[in-house]
Structures are given as C-alpha cells and as structure tokens.
Amino acid sequence: MRTGKTVGRFAPSPSGRMHLGNLWSCLLAWLAARSVSGEMVLRLEDLDPDRCRREYCDQVMRDLEWLGLDWDNTPVYQSQRTEIYAQAFRELEGQGLIYPCFCTRAERLAASAPHRSDGVAVYDGRCGRLTAAEREKLFQTRCPAWRVRVPEKETAFTDLLQGPFSENLARDCGDFILRRSDGVYAYQLAVVVDDALMGVTQVVRGSDLLSSVPRQLWLQDRLGLPYPEYGHLPLLLAPDGRRLAKRDRDQELGQLQQRYTAPEIVGLLAYAARLTDRPAPITPHELIPLFSWEKLPKEDIVLEQ
Ligand code: GLU
C-alpha cells in the first residue's frame, strides 16, 4: 500500500487536436488523483519534432481548461529536456546495455520474430551481435539508432484496473530503441525519467500502453528510479471497432465543441466510465466524489454513431 500524496499526470502528445479518447484518459487520470486529494502535473510529450508543434501544446492546455481539468505545476516540455535524457542514456551505456542498430525499417521487419501483444514486431537482436570491425564499417555508411539489450526475464506487476500482467522482455518484447537515428530520444526512456523527476506516483492512461509497463519497470530498475503505480483504462473505439485516432475528425475536440458543451462531453465520458447512471451534463469537480476504480469497466467501449 502506497503512503504519501498521490501525484497523477497528464502526458498528452501535442501532435494535433485532442480527440475523445485523449479526453477520456485525461478526465479519468485527473479524477483518480483528485479523488484522493492528489496533485496533477502536466507534461507535453513533444519529443518528435516531425509531429509536434508549439501551437498544439498551447491548444492542448486550452482544451484541458475548457473541459474543467486543472494541474498544479508549470508544464514540462519534453523537447526542452534532451540533456536529462542524454544523462540517463549515458548511464545505461555505462552499464554496457546499449548498442547501435544499423537496420533499415525493411531490415528491422525482416529481422523480427513473431509479433508481441501490442502488434509490434520483436527484434531478433542481430545488430547486438556485430563484431567491432563490422560496426566500424557500418558507421561509415549509416547513422544508427540505439537499442537497449533486455534480459531473458519475466517482469510482472499488478495494474490497478487490468490486474496482474507480465512479460518476458527478451521473448515478448526484444531489444528496443532508446534513441532514434536522428538523435531523438525514445518515449520509453523519456517517460520513466520524467515520471520519476516530476514525482509522479500514479500513471493512468489507455490500455494500448499496458504492454509498455514491463519495459518501463525494467528501465526504472536499471536507472534506480522509483516505480509509480499503473492503471490502464479501456479504450474508446470508433463505431466500426477501430481505435480512435487523431484522423477521426468527428471525434476531435474542435468538432465536438460545435455540438456539445464541456459538461455535456464530461457527462458522456462519465456515463461511459459507469460513474453515473445516465449521460447528463456534469463538471469534473462534481464527479470527484463519484469516482472509484471498482466502478470502471475493463473492456473497451464502442462509441455509438
Ligand atoms: N503521450 C502518450 C499519448 O498521448 C501518453 C504516454 C503515457 O501516458 O505514458 O498517448
């Protein structure tokens, strides 16, 4: 049992306008923290310069405020923290865990064993077996990505909502990329460093990230960082059963705002979360006393047309 103050977080990727699925995660993460008088911090996951823009960050904050969700710190921008990730990367390098990977995308796919639970291919580790001479030669031709070597080891944890989950990192996941060939640090590295440095004790997010937890727990171990607790929410699915994506324009906040007020959207989400018995307008603050983990559904939710 955890003691001390709960610190939850919003960690949106500002690569476009938020959609209903992002609002769902943000609302429930906020309620999980506020219902135990916890704090909420905000981190803008804008590491990818090809996809993220400063104006999207500003928009995300306006949208959270519009919905009635607040946070306690000065927002943290991952794009400004490269040196912090570099330090963690060097630490892992010092432990002999990092190697350059020269595979192209096509080679990576060819070099992969069966797919892991989140549908991503398991890399077979071939660049980790190159000799020093082979590496030297390849360095002349290509800029490598950098992978971390994972152990043949079962990593288990209990999710607040989904229950026990475990993965053998080498078998189910494979050596994964911590730094891209263009120098951008990977999500898996940034997220563990930032959650620890921001004092986050509770991570609530979509179940599409459930299979990231073993990798994150293992990195936390290697870097001597504390573990937060994790709660993975069912996903909201489009009427045809697909996951919502930023390209689903009708579920994007700009479109929703033309049809609904903020309390109406919160009311729909609260009803989908089984916190209320009908989809009536309500504010996030009014929902605080109604939140409990026991009420939340575990299965994904298909939105009606
Ligand atoms: N930035 C990720 C997203 O918007 C969330 C990452 C996380 O919560 O760990 O999907």
Tab-separated table of N, CA and C in Angstrom, residues 102-237:
chain	number	residue	atom	x	y	z
A	102	PHE	N	21.905	-0.703	-37.034
A	102	PHE	CA	22.022	-0.110	-38.371
A	102	PHE	C	20.908	-0.563	-39.298
A	103	CYS	N	20.002	-1.373	-38.790
A	103	CYS	CA	18.948	-1.912	-39.657
A	103	CYS	C	18.068	-0.799	-40.212
A	104	THR	N	17.700	-0.909	-41.456
A	104	THR	CA	16.696	-0.008	-42.012
A	104	THR	C	15.337	-0.547	-41.570
A	105	ARG	N	14.308	0.194	-41.857
A	105	ARG	CA	12.969	-0.240	-41.470
A	105	ARG	C	12.653	-1.622	-42.069
A	106	ALA	N	12.990	-1.768	-43.342
A	106	ALA	CA	12.704	-3.045	-44.024
A	106	ALA	C	13.497	-4.182	-43.372
A	107	GLU	N	14.764	-3.901	-43.035
A	107	GLU	CA	15.591	-4.934	-42.394
A	107	GLU	C	15.057	-5.274	-41.006
A	108	ARG	N	14.594	-4.242	-40.318
A	108	ARG	CA	14.044	-4.482	-38.970
A	108	ARG	C	12.866	-5.432	-39.041
A	109	LEU	N	12.032	-5.222	-40.053
A	109	LEU	CA	10.858	-6.088	-40.185
A	109	LEU	C	11.295	-7.506	-40.519
A	110	ALA	N	12.295	-7.599	-41.404
A	110	ALA	CA	12.790	-8.927	-41.779
A	110	ALA	C	13.471	-9.590	-40.580
A	111	ALA	N	14.046	-8.763	-39.702
A	111	ALA	CA	14.818	-9.289	-38.564
A	111	ALA	C	13.934	-9.530	-37.361
A	112	SER	N	12.649	-9.691	-37.592
A	112	SER	CA	11.802	-9.778	-36.410
A	112	SER	C	11.129	-11.136	-36.283
A	113	ALA	N	11.073	-11.549	-35.060
A	113	ALA	CA	10.377	-12.772	-34.689
A	113	ALA	C	8.876	-12.454	-34.634
A	114	PRO	N	8.028	-13.371	-34.205
A	114	PRO	CA	6.595	-13.086	-34.164
A	114	PRO	C	6.273	-11.804	-33.399
A	115	HIS	N	5.083	-11.336	-33.618
A	115	HIS	CA	4.717	-10.041	-33.047
A	115	HIS	C	4.373	-10.129	-31.574
A	116	ARG	N	4.646	-9.033	-30.857
A	116	ARG	CA	4.297	-9.039	-29.447
A	116	ARG	C	2.842	-8.615	-29.275
A	117	SER	N	2.411	-8.600	-28.003
A	117	SER	CA	0.984	-8.425	-27.741
A	117	SER	C	0.432	-7.114	-28.300
A	118	ASP	N	1.266	-6.064	-28.415
A	118	ASP	CA	0.737	-4.808	-28.965
A	118	ASP	C	0.926	-4.731	-30.480
A	119	GLY	N	1.250	-5.863	-31.098
A	119	GLY	CA	1.287	-5.901	-32.555
A	119	GLY	C	2.608	-5.476	-33.152
A	120	VAL	N	3.562	-5.057	-32.315
A	120	VAL	CA	4.844	-4.608	-32.845
A	120	VAL	C	5.790	-5.806	-32.933
A	121	ALA	N	6.606	-5.812	-33.981
A	121	ALA	CA	7.496	-6.953	-34.194
A	121	ALA	C	8.582	-7.030	-33.122
A	122	VAL	N	8.972	-8.254	-32.758
A	122	VAL	CA	10.051	-8.462	-31.782
A	122	VAL	C	11.382	-8.517	-32.538
A	123	TYR	N	12.269	-7.590	-32.270
A	123	TYR	CA	13.568	-7.531	-32.968
A	123	TYR	C	14.452	-8.700	-32.517
A	124	ASP	N	15.145	-9.307	-33.459
A	124	ASP	CA	15.927	-10.504	-33.103
A	124	ASP	C	17.320	-10.213	-32.551
A	125	GLY	N	17.675	-8.951	-32.412
A	125	GLY	CA	18.938	-8.597	-31.753
A	125	GLY	C	20.163	-8.717	-32.640
A	126	ARG	N	19.980	-8.811	-33.970
A	126	ARG	CA	21.142	-9.103	-34.838
A	126	ARG	C	22.242	-8.040	-34.754
A	127	CYS	N	21.893	-6.745	-34.640
A	127	CYS	CA	22.971	-5.738	-34.584
A	127	CYS	C	23.739	-5.811	-33.258
A	128	GLY	N	23.123	-6.419	-32.245
A	128	GLY	CA	23.817	-6.610	-30.968
A	128	GLY	C	24.906	-7.664	-31.067
A	129	ARG	N	24.931	-8.424	-32.162
A	129	ARG	CA	25.924	-9.497	-32.301
A	129	ARG	C	27.030	-9.137	-33.307
A	130	LEU	N	27.014	-7.891	-33.795
A	130	LEU	CA	28.049	-7.486	-34.765
A	130	LEU	C	29.414	-7.427	-34.085
A	131	THR	N	30.451	-7.710	-34.827
A	131	THR	CA	31.809	-7.548	-34.275
A	131	THR	C	32.164	-6.059	-34.337
A	132	ALA	N	33.222	-5.685	-33.606
A	132	ALA	CA	33.650	-4.274	-33.598
A	132	ALA	C	33.997	-3.829	-35.023
A	133	ALA	N	34.618	-4.705	-35.785
A	133	ALA	CA	35.022	-4.344	-37.152
A	133	ALA	C	33.791	-4.130	-38.034
A	134	GLU	N	32.819	-5.005	-37.896
A	134	GLU	CA	31.580	-4.859	-38.692
A	134	GLU	C	30.883	-3.537	-38.344
A	135	ARG	N	30.869	-3.227	-37.074
A	135	ARG	CA	30.248	-1.978	-36.617
A	135	ARG	C	30.939	-0.762	-37.238
A	136	GLU	N	32.271	-0.782	-37.151
A	136	GLU	CA	33.060	0.328	-37.691
A	136	GLU	C	32.710	0.577	-39.144
A	137	LYS	N	32.601	-0.498	-39.879
A	137	LYS	CA	32.306	-0.403	-41.308
A	137	LYS	C	30.919	0.220	-41.523
A	138	LEU	N	29.983	-0.252	-40.738
A	138	LEU	CA	28.608	0.251	-40.909
A	138	LEU	C	28.484	1.720	-40.497
A	139	PHE	N	29.298	2.127	-39.511
A	139	PHE	CA	29.263	3.534	-39.091
A	139	PHE	C	29.614	4.472	-40.256
A	140	GLN	N	30.427	3.960	-41.205
A	140	GLN	CA	30.807	4.786	-42.371
A	140	GLN	C	29.606	5.012	-43.292
A	141	THR	N	28.650	4.103	-43.242
A	141	THR	CA	27.588	4.165	-44.242
A	141	THR	C	26.275	4.722	-43.700
A	142	ARG	N	26.024	4.582	-42.413
A	142	ARG	CA	24.700	4.916	-41.871
A	142	ARG	C	24.787	5.482	-40.476
A	143	CYS	N	23.821	6.297	-40.138
A	143	CYS	CA	23.657	6.796	-38.776
A	143	CYS	C	22.777	5.785	-38.033
A	144	PRO	N	23.254	5.162	-36.976
A	144	PRO	CA	22.442	4.116	-36.340
A	144	PRO	C	21.386	4.652	-35.380
A	145	ALA	N	20.399	3.825	-35.122
A	145	ALA	CA	19.537	4.030	-33.948
A	145	ALA	C	20.240	3.306	-32.793
A	146	TRP	N	19.784	3.496	-31.566
A	146	TRP	CA	20.457	2.877	-30.419
A	146	TRP	C	19.451	2.053	-29.639
A	147	ARG	N	19.815	0.789	-29.425
A	147	ARG	CA	18.912	-0.122	-28.709
A	147	ARG	C	19.452	-0.471	-27.344
A	148	VAL	N	18.546	-0.879	-26.463
A	148	VAL	CA	18.947	-1.378	-25.158
A	148	VAL	C	18.736	-2.892	-25.146
A	149	ARG	N	19.707	-3.588	-24.569
A	149	ARG	CA	19.694	-5.055	-24.541
A	149	ARG	C	18.885	-5.507	-23.326
A	150	VAL	N	17.803	-6.237	-23.582
A	150	VAL	CA	16.945	-6.623	-22.444
A	150	VAL	C	17.236	-8.064	-22.022
A	151	PRO	N	16.991	-8.384	-20.764
A	151	PRO	CA	17.305	-9.732	-20.273
A	151	PRO	C	16.164	-10.720	-20.538
A	152	GLU	N	16.514	-11.962	-20.502
A	152	GLU	CA	15.558	-13.081	-20.562
A	152	GLU	C	14.965	-13.182	-19.154
A	153	LYS	N	13.937	-12.398	-18.895
A	153	LYS	CA	13.491	-12.285	-17.506
A	153	LYS	C	12.011	-11.883	-17.499
A	154	GLU	N	11.268	-12.515	-16.650
A	154	GLU	CA	9.841	-12.202	-16.522
A	154	GLU	C	9.704	-10.932	-15.673
A	155	THR	N	8.969	-9.954	-16.181
A	155	THR	CA	8.726	-8.739	-15.397
A	155	THR	C	7.221	-8.654	-15.173
A	156	ALA	N	6.816	-8.645	-13.912
A	156	ALA	CA	5.386	-8.713	-13.595
A	156	ALA	C	4.973	-7.523	-12.739
A	157	PHE	N	3.728	-7.142	-12.872
A	157	PHE	CA	3.177	-6.110	-11.981
A	157	PHE	C	1.665	-6.286	-11.948
A	158	THR	N	1.015	-5.589	-11.020
A	158	THR	CA	-0.443	-5.649	-10.945
A	158	THR	C	-1.020	-4.282	-11.261
A	159	ASP	N	-1.809	-4.239	-12.307
A	159	ASP	CA	-2.414	-2.984	-12.750
A	159	ASP	C	-3.645	-2.681	-11.885
A	160	LEU	N	-3.849	-1.393	-11.603
A	160	LEU	CA	-4.978	-1.003	-10.748
A	160	LEU	C	-6.318	-1.446	-11.334
A	161	LEU	N	-6.391	-1.527	-12.655
A	161	LEU	CA	-7.657	-1.893	-13.280
A	161	LEU	C	-7.588	-3.256	-13.975
A	162	GLN	N	-6.499	-3.523	-14.687
A	162	GLN	CA	-6.414	-4.743	-15.504
A	162	GLN	C	-5.884	-5.953	-14.731
A	163	GLY	N	-5.423	-5.741	-13.492
A	163	GLY	CA	-4.939	-6.864	-12.680
A	163	GLY	C	-3.525	-7.279	-13.052
A	164	PRO	N	-3.146	-8.554	-12.775
A	164	PRO	CA	-1.772	-8.991	-13.000
A	164	PRO	C	-1.410	-9.013	-14.484
A	165	PHE	N	-0.198	-8.595	-14.798
A	165	PHE	CA	0.292	-8.593	-16.184
A	165	PHE	C	1.781	-8.893	-16.127
A	166	SER	N	2.253	-9.748	-17.044
A	166	SER	CA	3.696	-9.986	-17.026
A	166	SER	C	4.203	-10.262	-18.437
A	167	GLU	N	5.469	-10.004	-18.630
A	167	GLU	CA	6.079	-10.174	-19.938
A	167	GLU	C	7.517	-10.622	-19.740
A	168	ASN	N	7.976	-11.516	-20.583
A	168	ASN	CA	9.398	-11.852	-20.614
A	168	ASN	C	10.027	-10.898	-21.622
A	169	LEU	N	10.868	-10.000	-21.151
A	169	LEU	CA	11.328	-8.908	-22.021
A	169	LEU	C	12.032	-9.406	-23.283
A	170	ALA	N	12.936	-10.360	-23.138
A	170	ALA	CA	13.671	-10.814	-24.325
A	170	ALA	C	12.738	-11.521	-25.311
A	171	ARG	N	11.842	-12.343	-24.796
A	171	ARG	CA	10.992	-13.148	-25.673
A	171	ARG	C	9.819	-12.344	-26.247
A	172	ASP	N	9.157	-11.562	-25.393
A	172	ASP	CA	7.917	-10.899	-25.815
A	172	ASP	C	8.135	-9.499	-26.363
A	173	CYS	N	9.292	-8.938	-26.110
A	173	CYS	CA	9.482	-7.545	-26.480
A	173	CYS	C	10.726	-7.375	-27.345
A	174	GLY	N	11.840	-7.914	-26.911
A	174	GLY	CA	13.093	-7.768	-27.678
A	174	GLY	C	13.799	-6.469	-27.328
A	175	ASP	N	15.048	-6.366	-27.769
A	175	ASP	CA	15.834	-5.148	-27.513
A	175	ASP	C	15.107	-3.980	-28.177
A	176	PHE	N	14.900	-2.909	-27.455
A	176	PHE	CA	14.091	-1.827	-28.035
A	176	PHE	C	14.911	-0.544	-28.200
A	177	ILE	N	14.392	0.334	-29.051
A	177	ILE	CA	15.127	1.552	-29.403
A	177	ILE	C	14.963	2.598	-28.305
A	178	LEU	N	16.096	3.163	-27.874
A	178	LEU	CA	16.050	4.244	-26.873
A	178	LEU	C	16.399	5.587	-27.501
A	179	ARG	N	17.050	5.524	-28.650
A	179	ARG	CA	17.375	6.769	-29.352
A	179	ARG	C	17.299	6.507	-30.843
A	180	ARG	N	16.553	7.356	-31.525
A	180	ARG	CA	16.382	7.162	-32.967
A	180	ARG	C	17.633	7.587	-33.718
A	181	SER	N	17.706	7.213	-34.992
A	181	SER	CA	18.910	7.552	-35.765
A	181	SER	C	19.021	9.068	-35.985
A	182	ASP	N	17.919	9.808	-35.857
A	182	ASP	CA	18.022	11.270	-35.976
A	182	ASP	C	18.336	11.918	-34.627
A	183	GLY	N	18.631	11.103	-33.614
A	183	GLY	CA	19.073	11.649	-32.324
A	183	GLY	C	17.947	11.835	-31.314
A	184	VAL	N	16.696	11.681	-31.726
A	184	VAL	CA	15.567	11.915	-30.811
A	184	VAL	C	15.476	10.747	-29.819
A	185	TYR	N	15.406	11.071	-28.527
A	185	TYR	CA	15.265	10.025	-27.509
A	185	TYR	C	13.862	9.443	-27.564
A	186	ALA	N	13.784	8.143	-27.270
A	186	ALA	CA	12.508	7.443	-27.430
A	186	ALA	C	11.589	7.686	-26.236
A	187	TYR	N	10.315	7.554	-26.508
A	187	TYR	CA	9.279	7.671	-25.477
A	187	TYR	C	9.602	6.855	-24.225
A	188	GLN	N	10.015	5.568	-24.415
A	188	GLN	CA	10.211	4.682	-23.252
A	188	GLN	C	11.249	5.240	-22.289
A	189	LEU	N	12.268	5.882	-22.812
A	189	LEU	CA	13.301	6.440	-21.934
A	189	LEU	C	12.784	7.720	-21.278
A	190	ALA	N	12.236	8.613	-22.092
A	190	ALA	CA	11.797	9.912	-21.573
A	190	ALA	C	10.725	9.736	-20.503
A	191	VAL	N	9.810	8.795	-20.724
A	191	VAL	CA	8.674	8.676	-19.811
A	191	VAL	C	9.121	8.232	-18.406
A	192	VAL	N	10.071	7.299	-18.324
A	192	VAL	CA	10.471	6.843	-16.985
A	192	VAL	C	11.282	7.914	-16.265
A	193	VAL	N	12.126	8.604	-17.016
A	193	VAL	CA	12.939	9.659	-16.404
A	193	VAL	C	12.015	10.776	-15.905
A	194	ASP	N	11.086	11.185	-16.763
A	194	ASP	CA	10.213	12.302	-16.394
A	194	ASP	C	9.242	11.946	-15.275
A	195	ASP	N	8.648	10.755	-15.336
A	195	ASP	CA	7.716	10.405	-14.258
A	195	ASP	C	8.446	10.466	-12.918
A	196	ALA	N	9.684	9.975	-12.878
A	196	ALA	CA	10.431	9.991	-11.618
A	196	ALA	C	10.778	11.430	-11.215
A	197	LEU	N	11.317	12.210	-12.147
A	197	LEU	CA	11.759	13.565	-11.783
A	197	LEU	C	10.584	14.483	-11.441
A	198	MET	N	9.419	14.182	-12.003
A	198	MET	CA	8.242	15.012	-11.711
A	198	MET	C	7.495	14.502	-10.477
A	199	GLY	N	8.006	13.472	-9.846
A	199	GLY	CA	7.384	12.967	-8.606
A	199	GLY	C	6.076	12.233	-8.835
A	200	VAL	N	5.866	11.722	-10.062
A	200	VAL	CA	4.606	11.040	-10.377
A	200	VAL	C	4.532	9.707	-9.623
A	201	THR	N	3.424	9.479	-8.932
A	201	THR	CA	3.253	8.211	-8.208
A	201	THR	C	2.173	7.348	-8.842
A	202	GLN	N	1.360	7.944	-9.742
A	202	GLN	CA	0.248	7.184	-10.327
A	202	GLN	C	0.110	7.521	-11.809
A	203	VAL	N	0.238	6.489	-12.645
A	203	VAL	CA	0.132	6.670	-14.097
A	203	VAL	C	-1.195	6.066	-14.547
A	204	VAL	N	-2.083	6.910	-15.075
A	204	VAL	CA	-3.374	6.419	-15.582
A	204	VAL	C	-3.433	6.797	-17.061
A	205	ARG	N	-3.632	5.804	-17.924
A	205	ARG	CA	-3.595	6.058	-19.371
A	205	ARG	C	-4.288	4.901	-20.086
A	206	GLY	N	-4.349	4.967	-21.413
A	206	GLY	CA	-5.076	3.959	-22.183
A	206	GLY	C	-4.376	2.603	-22.155
A	207	SER	N	-5.177	1.539	-22.303
A	207	SER	CA	-4.603	0.187	-22.208
A	207	SER	C	-3.724	-0.155	-23.409
A	208	ASP	N	-3.676	0.718	-24.422
A	208	ASP	CA	-2.723	0.491	-25.511
A	208	ASP	C	-1.288	0.580	-24.990
A	209	LEU	N	-1.107	1.168	-23.813
A	209	LEU	CA	0.251	1.284	-23.261
A	209	LEU	C	0.552	0.259	-22.171
A	210	LEU	N	-0.407	-0.646	-21.925
A	210	LEU	CA	-0.193	-1.662	-20.879
A	210	LEU	C	1.100	-2.455	-21.131
A	211	SER	N	1.327	-2.841	-22.380
A	211	SER	CA	2.500	-3.684	-22.657
A	211	SER	C	3.809	-2.896	-22.617
A	212	SER	N	3.746	-1.583	-22.417
A	212	SER	CA	4.977	-0.797	-22.217
A	212	SER	C	5.465	-0.905	-20.780
A	213	VAL	N	4.576	-1.293	-19.865
A	213	VAL	CA	4.943	-1.232	-18.445
A	213	VAL	C	6.160	-2.098	-18.116
A	214	PRO	N	6.243	-3.379	-18.568
A	214	PRO	CA	7.435	-4.154	-18.221
A	214	PRO	C	8.736	-3.473	-18.662
A	215	ARG	N	8.723	-2.871	-19.866
A	215	ARG	CA	9.917	-2.147	-20.309
A	215	ARG	C	10.214	-0.967	-19.385
A	216	GLN	N	9.149	-0.275	-18.960
A	216	GLN	CA	9.349	0.909	-18.119
A	216	GLN	C	9.826	0.506	-16.723
A	217	LEU	N	9.263	-0.594	-16.193
A	217	LEU	CA	9.697	-1.053	-14.858
A	217	LEU	C	11.168	-1.468	-14.896
A	218	TRP	N	11.540	-2.146	-15.972
A	218	TRP	CA	12.926	-2.608	-16.073
A	218	TRP	C	13.883	-1.416	-16.188
A	219	LEU	N	13.504	-0.413	-17.002
A	219	LEU	CA	14.358	0.783	-17.119
A	219	LEU	C	14.452	1.507	-15.772
A	220	GLN	N	13.324	1.566	-15.048
A	220	GLN	CA	13.358	2.203	-13.724
A	220	GLN	C	14.350	1.483	-12.821
A	221	ASP	N	14.343	0.151	-12.877
A	221	ASP	CA	15.302	-0.644	-12.094
A	221	ASP	C	16.737	-0.291	-12.456
A	222	ARG	N	17.004	-0.292	-13.764
A	222	ARG	CA	18.374	-0.039	-14.215
A	222	ARG	C	18.842	1.355	-13.837
A	223	LEU	N	17.907	2.311	-13.807
A	223	LEU	CA	18.278	3.701	-13.542
A	223	LEU	C	18.089	4.082	-12.067
A	224	GLY	N	17.658	3.108	-11.256
A	224	GLY	CA	17.474	3.374	-9.821
A	224	GLY	C	16.338	4.357	-9.549
A	225	LEU	N	15.295	4.295	-10.351
A	225	LEU	CA	14.162	5.226	-10.185
A	225	LEU	C	12.996	4.510	-9.499
A	226	PRO	N	12.161	5.260	-8.765
A	226	PRO	CA	11.014	4.620	-8.100
A	226	PRO	C	9.942	4.203	-9.110
A	227	TYR	N	9.147	3.188	-8.744
A	227	TYR	CA	8.030	2.772	-9.617
A	227	TYR	C	6.772	3.555	-9.243
A	228	PRO	N	6.081	4.093	-10.213
A	228	PRO	CA	4.731	4.587	-9.903
A	228	PRO	C	3.755	3.408	-9.911
A	229	GLU	N	2.513	3.618	-9.493
A	229	GLU	CA	1.505	2.577	-9.720
A	229	GLU	C	0.842	2.876	-11.067
A	230	TYR	N	0.276	1.829	-11.679
A	230	TYR	CA	-0.272	1.975	-13.031
A	230	TYR	C	-1.733	1.562	-13.080
A	231	GLY	N	-2.537	2.339	-13.807
A	231	GLY	CA	-3.927	1.974	-14.075
A	231	GLY	C	-4.187	2.177	-15.557
A	232	HIS	N	-4.518	1.096	-16.264
A	232	HIS	CA	-4.720	1.195	-17.715
A	232	HIS	C	-6.200	1.094	-18.065
A	233	LEU	N	-6.669	2.137	-18.720
A	233	LEU	CA	-8.102	2.299	-18.999
A	233	LEU	C	-8.499	1.564	-20.269
A	234	PRO	N	-9.750	1.077	-20.317
A	234	PRO	CA	-10.221	0.535	-21.600
A	234	PRO	C	-10.193	1.653	-22.644
A	235	LEU	N	-10.111	1.255	-23.905
A	235	LEU	CA	-10.054	2.254	-24.977
A	235	LEU	C	-11.455	2.571	-25.469
A	236	LEU	N	-11.631	3.779	-25.949
A	236	LEU	CA	-12.870	4.118	-26.660
A	236	LEU	C	-12.637	3.764	-28.128
A	237	LEU	N	-13.561	3.011	-28.692
A	237	LEU	CA	-13.398	2.579	-30.087
A	237	LEU	C	-14.420	3.271	-30.982
